[in-house]
């Protein structure tokens, strides 16, 4: 979760509760581990990694545990504080550097400690939906990522079957909020513009410096996070949905139906 620096307090208010509502929920953990399985194939100890839109640092800590030197970047000071506190408690403060950035003005994403370029960039669970335009970010990453480096981007797509069917049956406007590719969200009392990106949008924005490696659906059978609490009250249904989700992770054509999708790109 990330945002433009113009409204950092909006996301600050979620820092202390975000893990309970998403990161530590059963579906949230399952989906994060599904992303990690795809990204982990490209990880090597000693890499430099950037967690872009790090939120409360769950991905940054996983990257650090895998032996990488991590820059955890976000626009929210409170999110960065939570990330730094977690790293300190787990004895990883020497491997996780926090950095405040604006996804809508990413002029310089070079490693904060002045070292070499990044070998891997991960932006998980919708941080880039707060970017109004992907082109400036793609240009910044072109300069910051090593040749051969991998960029893994998990964003909310333009159509979510779960959202459309669930809220459509209840005649709620949420059912169609993504279809135009843009909407707004009330975050902490502030109105934040949101963009919904397709895998094609990402491929075009990052070409020609980055070439797609693979695309994966994230949340075809598992619903959006606002439905997690209700689903957790029905463990048998949850187990069944997670089993079905496992079977479709490699089917790129389902990315257009999922809540999120993961695009892996390589810097050429």
mmCIF file of C-alpha atoms in Angstrom:
data_model
loop_
_atom_site.group_PDB
_atom_site.id
_atom_site.type_symbol
_atom_site.label_atom_id
_atom_site.label_comp_id
_atom_site.label_asym_id
_atom_site.label_seq_id
_atom_site.Cartn_x
_atom_site.Cartn_y
_atom_site.Cartn_z
ATOM 1 C CA UNK A 1 0.000 0.000 0.000
ATOM 2 C CA UNK A 2 1.452 3.370 -1.019
ATOM 3 C CA UNK A 3 0.432 6.845 -2.071
ATOM 4 C CA UNK A 4 1.602 10.207 -3.325
ATOM 5 C CA UNK A 5 3.550 12.173 -0.754
ATOM 6 C CA UNK A 6 0.986 14.968 -1.053
ATOM 7 C CA UNK A 7 -1.331 12.980 1.250
ATOM 8 C CA UNK A 8 0.857 10.737 3.437
ATOM 9 C CA UNK A 9 -1.397 10.979 6.497
ATOM 10 C CA UNK A 10 -4.172 9.176 4.625
ATOM 11 C CA UNK A 11 -2.229 5.904 4.683
ATOM 12 C CA UNK A 12 -0.537 6.615 8.002
ATOM 13 C CA UNK A 13 -3.859 5.896 9.702
ATOM 14 C CA UNK A 14 -3.833 2.301 8.460
ATOM 15 C CA UNK A 15 -0.298 1.444 9.536
ATOM 16 C CA UNK A 16 -1.113 -0.050 12.936
ATOM 17 C CA UNK A 17 -4.141 -2.070 11.776
ATOM 18 C CA UNK A 18 -3.145 -3.134 8.270
ATOM 19 C CA UNK A 19 -1.555 -6.441 9.258
ATOM 20 C CA UNK A 20 -4.584 -7.607 11.240
ATOM 21 C CA UNK A 21 -6.990 -6.853 8.404
ATOM 22 C CA UNK A 22 -4.925 -8.189 5.515
ATOM 23 C CA UNK A 23 -1.335 -9.340 6.006
ATOM 24 C CA UNK A 24 -2.092 -11.685 8.914
ATOM 25 C CA UNK A 25 -5.457 -12.948 7.661
ATOM 26 C CA UNK A 26 -5.483 -16.503 6.315
ATOM 27 C CA UNK A 27 -6.369 -15.523 2.708
ATOM 28 C CA UNK A 28 -3.928 -12.587 2.826
ATOM 29 C CA UNK A 29 -1.051 -14.813 3.948
ATOM 30 C CA UNK A 30 -1.952 -17.436 1.347
ATOM 31 C CA UNK A 31 -1.979 -14.911 -1.503
ATOM 32 C CA UNK A 32 1.276 -13.318 -0.375
ATOM 33 C CA UNK A 33 2.969 -16.704 -0.261
ATOM 34 C CA UNK A 34 1.631 -17.430 -3.760
ATOM 35 C CA UNK A 35 3.377 -14.277 -4.988
ATOM 36 C CA UNK A 36 6.546 -15.215 -3.102
ATOM 37 C CA UNK A 37 6.650 -18.612 -4.820
ATOM 38 C CA UNK A 38 6.770 -16.922 -8.223
ATOM 39 C CA UNK A 39 9.254 -14.219 -7.219
ATOM 40 C CA UNK A 40 11.421 -16.591 -5.203
ATOM 41 C CA UNK A 41 12.552 -18.388 -8.353
ATOM 42 C CA UNK A 42 14.487 -15.222 -9.251
ATOM 43 C CA UNK A 43 16.052 -14.601 -5.817
ATOM 44 C CA UNK A 44 19.712 -15.186 -4.982
ATOM 45 C CA UNK A 45 21.545 -14.378 -1.745
ATOM 46 C CA UNK A 46 23.536 -11.157 -1.973
ATOM 47 C CA UNK A 47 21.109 -9.426 -4.320
ATOM 48 C CA UNK A 48 20.011 -5.835 -3.846
ATOM 49 C CA UNK A 49 16.226 -5.582 -3.732
ATOM 50 C CA UNK A 50 13.697 -2.761 -3.719
ATOM 51 C CA UNK A 51 10.307 -3.224 -2.053
ATOM 52 C CA UNK A 52 8.312 -0.494 -3.765
ATOM 53 C CA UNK A 53 5.263 0.525 -1.748
ATOM 54 C CA UNK A 54 6.417 -1.619 1.155
ATOM 55 C CA UNK A 55 3.494 -0.943 3.493
ATOM 56 C CA UNK A 56 4.188 -2.665 6.800
ATOM 57 C CA UNK A 57 7.260 -4.472 5.470
ATOM 58 C CA UNK A 58 6.094 -8.084 5.133
ATOM 59 C CA UNK A 59 7.704 -8.441 1.699
ATOM 60 C CA UNK A 60 10.826 -6.523 2.703
ATOM 61 C CA UNK A 61 11.404 -8.886 5.627
ATOM 62 C CA UNK A 62 10.894 -11.919 3.401
ATOM 63 C CA UNK A 63 13.436 -10.553 0.926
ATOM 64 C CA UNK A 64 15.897 -9.850 3.739
ATOM 65 C CA UNK A 65 15.414 -13.332 5.160
ATOM 66 C CA UNK A 66 16.289 -14.705 1.704
ATOM 67 C CA UNK A 67 19.682 -12.995 1.957
ATOM 68 C CA UNK A 68 19.099 -9.773 0.026
ATOM 69 C CA UNK A 69 19.931 -6.205 1.004
ATOM 70 C CA UNK A 70 16.562 -4.437 0.892
ATOM 71 C CA UNK A 71 15.452 -0.853 0.393
ATOM 72 C CA UNK A 72 11.876 -0.677 1.721
ATOM 73 C CA UNK A 73 10.221 2.357 0.106
ATOM 74 C CA UNK A 74 6.834 3.921 0.776
ATOM 75 C CA UNK A 75 5.173 7.321 0.911
ATOM 76 C CA UNK A 76 3.773 6.851 4.416
ATOM 77 C CA UNK A 77 6.096 7.664 7.336
ATOM 78 C CA UNK A 78 3.960 5.521 9.637
ATOM 79 C CA UNK A 79 4.247 2.499 7.329
ATOM 80 C CA UNK A 80 8.017 2.980 7.199
ATOM 81 C CA UNK A 81 8.132 3.200 11.010
ATOM 82 C CA UNK A 82 6.274 -0.121 11.321
ATOM 83 C CA UNK A 83 8.643 -1.705 8.782
ATOM 84 C CA UNK A 84 11.745 -0.455 10.580
ATOM 85 C CA UNK A 85 10.408 -1.620 13.951
ATOM 86 C CA UNK A 86 9.722 -5.106 12.580
ATOM 87 C CA UNK A 87 13.197 -5.332 11.053
ATOM 88 C CA UNK A 88 14.775 -4.280 14.360
ATOM 89 C CA UNK A 89 12.763 -6.818 16.372
ATOM 90 C CA UNK A 90 13.781 -9.613 14.008
ATOM 91 C CA UNK A 91 17.447 -8.639 13.966
ATOM 92 C CA UNK A 92 17.338 -7.535 10.333
ATOM 93 C CA UNK A 93 17.938 -3.810 10.756
ATOM 94 C CA UNK A 94 21.279 -4.130 8.983
ATOM 95 C CA UNK A 95 19.573 -5.644 5.917
ATOM 96 C CA UNK A 96 16.511 -3.383 5.605
ATOM 97 C CA UNK A 97 16.864 0.341 4.844
ATOM 98 C CA UNK A 98 13.657 2.392 4.761
ATOM 99 C CA UNK A 99 13.164 5.227 2.321
ATOM 100 C CA UNK A 100 10.320 7.640 1.667
ATOM 101 C CA UNK A 101 9.345 8.020 -1.995
ATOM 102 C CA UNK A 102 6.522 9.405 -4.115
ATOM 103 C CA UNK A 103 5.278 6.960 -6.734
ATOM 104 C CA UNK A 104 4.030 9.898 -8.785
ATOM 105 C CA UNK A 105 7.396 11.662 -8.794
ATOM 106 C CA UNK A 106 9.974 8.849 -8.715
ATOM 107 C CA UNK A 107 12.883 10.881 -10.072
ATOM 108 C CA UNK A 108 15.567 8.824 -8.325
ATOM 109 C CA UNK A 109 15.160 5.239 -7.169
ATOM 110 C CA UNK A 110 18.869 4.441 -6.907
ATOM 111 C CA UNK A 111 19.879 2.472 -3.794
ATOM 112 C CA UNK A 112 19.724 4.711 -0.745
ATOM 113 C CA UNK A 113 23.172 3.681 0.458
ATOM 114 C CA UNK A 114 24.801 4.585 -2.855
ATOM 115 C CA UNK A 115 25.610 0.977 -3.765
ATOM 116 C CA UNK A 116 25.078 -0.811 -7.020
ATOM 117 C CA UNK A 117 21.766 -1.087 -8.922
ATOM 118 C CA UNK A 118 18.882 -3.308 -7.858
ATOM 119 C CA UNK A 119 18.748 -6.917 -8.979
ATOM 120 C CA UNK A 120 15.089 -7.327 -8.032
ATOM 121 C CA UNK A 121 12.142 -4.987 -7.517
ATOM 122 C CA UNK A 122 8.892 -6.125 -5.911
ATOM 123 C CA UNK A 123 5.765 -4.017 -5.659
ATOM 124 C CA UNK A 124 2.995 -6.038 -4.058
ATOM 125 C CA UNK A 125 -0.771 -5.787 -3.632
ATOM 126 C CA UNK A 126 -1.762 -2.614 -5.380
ATOM 127 C CA UNK A 127 0.841 0.016 -4.513
ATOM 128 C CA UNK A 128 1.117 0.922 -8.190
ATOM 129 C CA UNK A 129 -2.619 1.524 -8.410
ATOM 130 C CA UNK A 130 -1.821 4.803 -6.673
ATOM 131 C CA UNK A 131 0.477 5.829 -9.544
ATOM 132 C CA UNK A 132 -1.340 8.125 -11.955
ATOM 133 C CA UNK A 133 1.068 7.313 -14.797
ATOM 134 C CA UNK A 134 3.400 4.306 -15.071
ATOM 135 C CA UNK A 135 5.796 5.942 -17.535
ATOM 136 C CA UNK A 136 7.827 8.023 -15.006
ATOM 137 C CA UNK A 137 8.172 4.992 -12.759
ATOM 138 C CA UNK A 138 9.267 2.782 -15.642
ATOM 139 C CA UNK A 139 11.899 5.363 -16.600
ATOM 140 C CA UNK A 140 13.175 5.588 -13.024
ATOM 141 C CA UNK A 141 13.426 1.812 -12.761
ATOM 142 C CA UNK A 142 15.245 1.649 -16.098
ATOM 143 C CA UNK A 143 18.018 3.643 -14.459
ATOM 144 C CA UNK A 144 17.861 1.871 -11.094
ATOM 145 C CA UNK A 145 17.643 -1.821 -12.093
ATOM 146 C CA UNK A 146 20.676 -3.809 -13.187
ATOM 147 C CA UNK A 147 20.698 -5.380 -16.659
ATOM 148 C CA UNK A 148 19.051 -8.758 -16.302
ATOM 149 C CA UNK A 149 17.298 -7.624 -13.134
ATOM 150 C CA UNK A 150 13.710 -8.675 -12.479
ATOM 151 C CA UNK A 151 10.753 -6.429 -11.692
ATOM 152 C CA UNK A 152 7.682 -8.079 -10.108
ATOM 153 C CA UNK A 153 4.532 -5.953 -10.050
ATOM 154 C CA UNK A 154 1.286 -7.016 -8.356
ATOM 155 C CA UNK A 155 -1.575 -4.626 -9.112
ATOM 156 C CA UNK A 156 -5.356 -4.559 -8.999
ATOM 157 C CA UNK A 157 -6.697 -5.302 -12.459
ATOM 158 C CA UNK A 158 -9.407 -3.579 -14.450
ATOM 159 C CA UNK A 159 -11.947 -6.363 -13.966
ATOM 160 C CA UNK A 160 -12.423 -8.586 -10.919
ATOM 161 C CA UNK A 161 -14.968 -11.360 -11.378
ATOM 162 C CA UNK A 162 -15.529 -11.753 -7.631
ATOM 163 C CA UNK A 163 -16.142 -8.048 -7.129
ATOM 164 C CA UNK A 164 -18.466 -7.709 -10.109
ATOM 165 C CA UNK A 165 -20.567 -10.765 -9.262
ATOM 166 C CA UNK A 166 -20.736 -10.215 -5.494
ATOM 167 C CA UNK A 167 -21.558 -6.528 -5.558
ATOM 168 C CA UNK A 168 -23.564 -6.737 -8.768
ATOM 169 C CA UNK A 169 -25.944 -9.165 -7.089
ATOM 170 C CA UNK A 170 -26.369 -6.548 -4.364
ATOM 171 C CA UNK A 171 -26.839 -3.703 -6.878
ATOM 172 C CA UNK A 172 -23.849 -1.810 -5.528
ATOM 173 C CA UNK A 173 -21.755 0.520 -7.652
ATOM 174 C CA UNK A 174 -18.591 -1.200 -6.413
ATOM 175 C CA UNK A 175 -19.382 -3.900 -8.980
ATOM 176 C CA UNK A 176 -18.273 -1.673 -11.867
ATOM 177 C CA UNK A 177 -15.828 0.734 -10.207
ATOM 178 C CA UNK A 178 -12.785 -0.636 -12.066
ATOM 179 C CA UNK A 179 -14.189 -0.860 -15.567
ATOM 180 C CA UNK A 180 -13.141 2.602 -16.745
ATOM 181 C CA UNK A 181 -9.600 2.058 -15.482
ATOM 182 C CA UNK A 182 -9.835 4.824 -12.898
ATOM 183 C CA UNK A 183 -11.731 5.730 -9.763
ATOM 184 C CA UNK A 184 -11.152 7.349 -6.391
ATOM 185 C CA UNK A 185 -10.946 5.932 -2.878
ATOM 186 C CA UNK A 186 -11.648 7.529 0.466
ATOM 187 C CA UNK A 187 -8.487 6.748 2.422
ATOM 188 C CA UNK A 188 -8.292 8.119 5.930
ATOM 189 C CA UNK A 189 -10.659 10.947 5.045
ATOM 190 C CA UNK A 190 -8.713 11.939 1.914
ATOM 191 C CA UNK A 191 -9.828 11.301 -1.677
ATOM 192 C CA UNK A 192 -7.094 9.366 -3.484
ATOM 193 C CA UNK A 193 -7.142 8.796 -7.276
ATOM 194 C CA UNK A 194 -6.834 5.125 -8.202
ATOM 195 C CA UNK A 195 -5.805 3.583 -11.536
ATOM 196 C CA UNK A 196 -6.482 -0.014 -12.549
ATOM 197 C CA UNK A 197 -3.837 -1.547 -14.804
ATOM 198 C CA UNK A 198 -4.052 -4.511 -17.160
ATOM 199 C CA UNK A 199 -1.004 -6.698 -17.865
ATOM 200 C CA UNK A 200 -0.946 -5.062 -21.310
ATOM 201 C CA UNK A 201 -0.800 -1.592 -19.730
ATOM 202 C CA UNK A 202 2.235 -2.654 -17.719
ATOM 203 C CA UNK A 203 4.007 -4.295 -20.659
ATOM 204 C CA UNK A 204 3.538 -1.189 -22.827
ATOM 205 C CA UNK A 205 4.618 1.239 -20.114
ATOM 206 C CA UNK A 206 7.817 -0.660 -19.345
ATOM 207 C CA UNK A 207 8.828 -1.473 -22.940
ATOM 208 C CA UNK A 208 11.334 -1.608 -24.486
ATOM 209 C CA UNK A 209 13.717 -1.551 -21.508
ATOM 210 C CA UNK A 210 11.795 -4.337 -19.737
ATOM 211 C CA UNK A 211 10.425 -7.426 -21.402
ATOM 212 C CA UNK A 212 7.606 -9.546 -19.902
ATOM 213 C CA UNK A 213 8.645 -12.906 -18.452
ATOM 214 C CA UNK A 214 5.292 -14.181 -17.194
ATOM 215 C CA UNK A 215 1.860 -13.090 -15.943
ATOM 216 C CA UNK A 216 -0.036 -14.749 -13.085
ATOM 217 C CA UNK A 217 -3.537 -14.263 -11.629
ATOM 218 C CA UNK A 218 -3.645 -13.427 -7.910
ATOM 219 C CA UNK A 219 -7.114 -13.890 -6.455
ATOM 220 C CA UNK A 220 -9.352 -15.627 -8.990
ATOM 221 C CA UNK A 221 -11.204 -17.830 -6.503
ATOM 222 C CA UNK A 222 -10.165 -15.992 -3.345
ATOM 223 C CA UNK A 223 -12.141 -12.736 -3.021
ATOM 224 C CA UNK A 224 -11.001 -9.137 -2.477
ATOM 225 C CA UNK A 225 -9.762 -8.344 1.023
ATOM 226 C CA UNK A 226 -12.957 -6.627 2.181
ATOM 227 C CA UNK A 227 -14.591 -10.079 2.089
ATOM 228 C CA UNK A 228 -11.831 -11.931 3.970
ATOM 229 C CA UNK A 229 -13.415 -11.678 7.421
ATOM 230 C CA UNK A 230 -16.653 -13.276 6.266
ATOM 231 C CA UNK A 231 -14.818 -16.006 4.386
ATOM 232 C CA UNK A 232 -12.676 -16.898 7.407
ATOM 233 C CA UNK A 233 -15.852 -17.780 9.291
ATOM 234 C CA UNK A 234 -16.324 -20.629 6.803
ATOM 235 C CA UNK A 235 -13.025 -22.570 6.896
ATOM 236 C CA UNK A 236 -14.218 -25.401 4.675
ATOM 237 C CA UNK A 237 -15.137 -22.980 1.900
ATOM 238 C CA UNK A 238 -11.863 -21.103 2.399
ATOM 239 C CA UNK A 239 -9.834 -24.305 2.100
ATOM 240 C CA UNK A 240 -11.667 -25.251 -1.078
ATOM 241 C CA UNK A 241 -11.082 -21.833 -2.654
ATOM 242 C CA UNK A 242 -7.374 -21.920 -1.791
ATOM 243 C CA UNK A 243 -7.117 -25.357 -3.391
ATOM 244 C CA UNK A 244 -8.754 -24.070 -6.569
ATOM 245 C CA UNK A 245 -6.517 -20.997 -6.526
ATOM 246 C CA UNK A 246 -3.435 -23.231 -6.517
ATOM 247 C CA UNK A 247 -4.572 -24.887 -9.740
ATOM 248 C CA UNK A 248 -4.795 -21.655 -11.755
ATOM 249 C CA UNK A 249 -1.676 -19.748 -10.676
ATOM 250 C CA UNK A 250 0.090 -20.544 -13.960
ATOM 251 C CA UNK A 251 -2.826 -19.672 -16.234
ATOM 252 C CA UNK A 252 -2.019 -16.172 -17.442
ATOM 253 C CA UNK A 253 -5.332 -15.738 -19.295
ATOM 254 C CA UNK A 254 -7.134 -15.720 -15.929
ATOM 255 C CA UNK A 255 -5.236 -12.596 -14.858
ATOM 256 C CA UNK A 256 -7.984 -10.559 -16.484
ATOM 257 C CA UNK A 257 -10.535 -11.997 -14.023
ATOM 258 C CA UNK A 258 -8.490 -11.818 -10.827
ATOM 259 C CA UNK A 259 -8.529 -9.263 -8.023
ATOM 260 C CA UNK A 260 -4.794 -8.687 -8.617
ATOM 261 C CA UNK A 261 -2.318 -9.903 -11.189
ATOM 262 C CA UNK A 262 1.447 -10.379 -11.057
ATOM 263 C CA UNK A 263 3.599 -9.333 -14.006
ATOM 264 C CA UNK A 264 7.250 -10.372 -14.026
ATOM 265 C CA UNK A 265 9.559 -8.367 -16.295
ATOM 266 C CA UNK A 266 13.279 -8.519 -17.026
ATOM 267 C CA UNK A 267 15.558 -5.538 -17.705
ATOM 268 C CA UNK A 268 17.143 -6.165 -21.093
#
